[in-house]
Coordinates of C-alpha atoms in Angstrom, one line a residue:
M12 CA 6.1 -7.3 -11.2
F13 CA 4.5 -10.5 -10.1
T14 CA 2.0 -12.3 -11.7
E15 CA -1.2 -12.8 -10.1
K16 CA -0.7 -16.4 -9.5
E17 CA 2.6 -15.7 -8.5
V18 CA 1.6 -13.2 -5.8
L19 CA -1.1 -15.5 -4.4
E20 CA 1.8 -18.3 -3.5
Q21 CA 3.2 -15.8 -1.6
S22 CA 2.7 -14.8 2.0
I23 CA -0.1 -12.7 3.4
A24 CA 2.3 -9.9 4.0
S25 CA 3.7 -9.8 0.5
R26 CA 0.2 -9.8 -0.8
I27 CA -0.8 -6.7 1.2
R28 CA 2.5 -5.2 -0.2
Y29 CA 2.0 -6.3 -3.5
Q30 CA -1.8 -4.6 -3.5
M31 CA -0.5 -1.4 -1.5
K32 CA 2.3 -0.8 -4.3
K33 CA -0.3 -1.6 -7.0
A34 CA -2.8 0.7 -5.4
K35 CA 0.1 3.2 -4.8
I36 CA -1.2 3.7 -1.2
S37 CA 0.6 4.5 2.0
Q38 CA 0.1 2.9 5.6
P39 CA -1.8 6.1 6.6
K40 CA -4.0 6.4 3.9
L41 CA -5.1 2.6 4.0
A42 CA -5.4 2.5 7.5
Q43 CA -7.3 5.7 7.5
A44 CA -9.8 4.2 4.5
V45 CA -10.8 0.9 6.4
G46 CA -11.1 2.4 9.9
L47 CA -7.9 0.6 11.4
T48 CA -4.3 2.0 13.3
K49 CA -1.0 2.4 11.0
D50 CA 0.8 0.5 13.2
R51 CA -1.7 -2.3 12.6
I52 CA -1.4 -2.0 8.9
Y53 CA 2.5 -2.0 9.6
T54 CA 2.4 -5.5 11.7
Y55 CA 0.2 -7.5 8.9
Q56 CA 2.4 -6.1 5.8
S57 CA 5.3 -6.4 7.3
G58 CA 4.5 -9.9 8.7
E59 CA 5.6 -9.0 12.5
I60 CA 2.1 -10.7 13.4
A61 CA 1.9 -14.5 12.7
E62 CA -0.6 -15.2 9.7
E63 CA -2.4 -17.7 11.6
N64 CA -2.9 -15.0 14.3
M65 CA -4.2 -12.2 11.7
D66 CA -7.9 -11.4 11.7
I67 CA -9.9 -12.7 9.0
G68 CA -12.3 -9.4 9.4
I69 CA -9.2 -7.1 8.9
L70 CA -8.1 -9.6 5.9
K71 CA -11.9 -9.1 4.6
K72 CA -11.7 -5.6 4.9
L73 CA -8.7 -5.2 3.1
A74 CA -10.0 -7.4 0.3
E75 CA -13.2 -5.5 -0.2
Y76 CA -10.9 -2.0 0.1
F77 CA -8.6 -3.6 -3.2
G78 CA -11.2 -5.1 -4.9
V79 CA -9.9 -8.7 -4.5
D80 CA -11.8 -11.8 -3.7
Q81 CA -12.6 -12.0 -0.2
Y82 CA -10.2 -14.5 0.7
Y83 CA -7.7 -13.1 -1.4
F84 CA -5.5 -12.6 1.3
C85 CA -6.7 -15.2 3.6
N86 CA -4.6 -18.6 3.7
E87 CA -6.6 -22.3 3.9
Y88 CA -6.6 -21.9 7.9
H89 CA -8.8 -18.5 7.8
V90 CA -11.1 -19.8 4.9
F91 CA -11.7 -23.1 6.8
M92 CA -12.5 -21.1 10.0
D93 CA -14.5 -18.5 8.1
T94 CA -16.4 -21.5 6.0
T95 CA -17.1 -24.4 8.7
D96 CA -18.7 -24.5 11.9
A97 CA -15.6 -24.7 13.8
V98 CA -17.4 -25.2 17.3
S99 CA -19.3 -28.0 15.8
Y100 CA -16.6 -29.5 13.7
T101 CA -14.0 -29.8 17.2
H102 CA -16.8 -30.7 19.0
L103 CA -17.5 -34.1 17.3
T104 CA -17.9 -37.4 19.1
L105 CA -16.0 -40.0 18.1
P106 CA -17.1 -43.3 17.8
T107 CA -16.6 -45.9 20.7
T108 CA -15.7 -49.3 20.2

C-alpha cells in the first residue's frame, strides 16, 4: 500500500482506486452511495475521462463519502476554478499603453 503522500502525487483516477480499495467498496456500491451511475464511477476510476473534464461536484461528493479533504481528488485546476471567481478573472481589463 502507498503512503498518503505518494497517493496524492498520483492521478485522480489512482486516488479514487486507492480509496475504493482501502474502503473495500465496489463500483456499484459506491455509485449508489453517492447517487451516480456505475458507468460514471468507472470513467473516473479508470481515467477514461480526462482530469480537466472531471466534474468538481462529483470529485467533492466522492471526497465527502470517503471522509477526506474536499479537494483530495482535485488537481490544481479544479481548486483554482472552485476558489476563484473565474468569470472576473477571465475578464480582466488589460492596461492600454
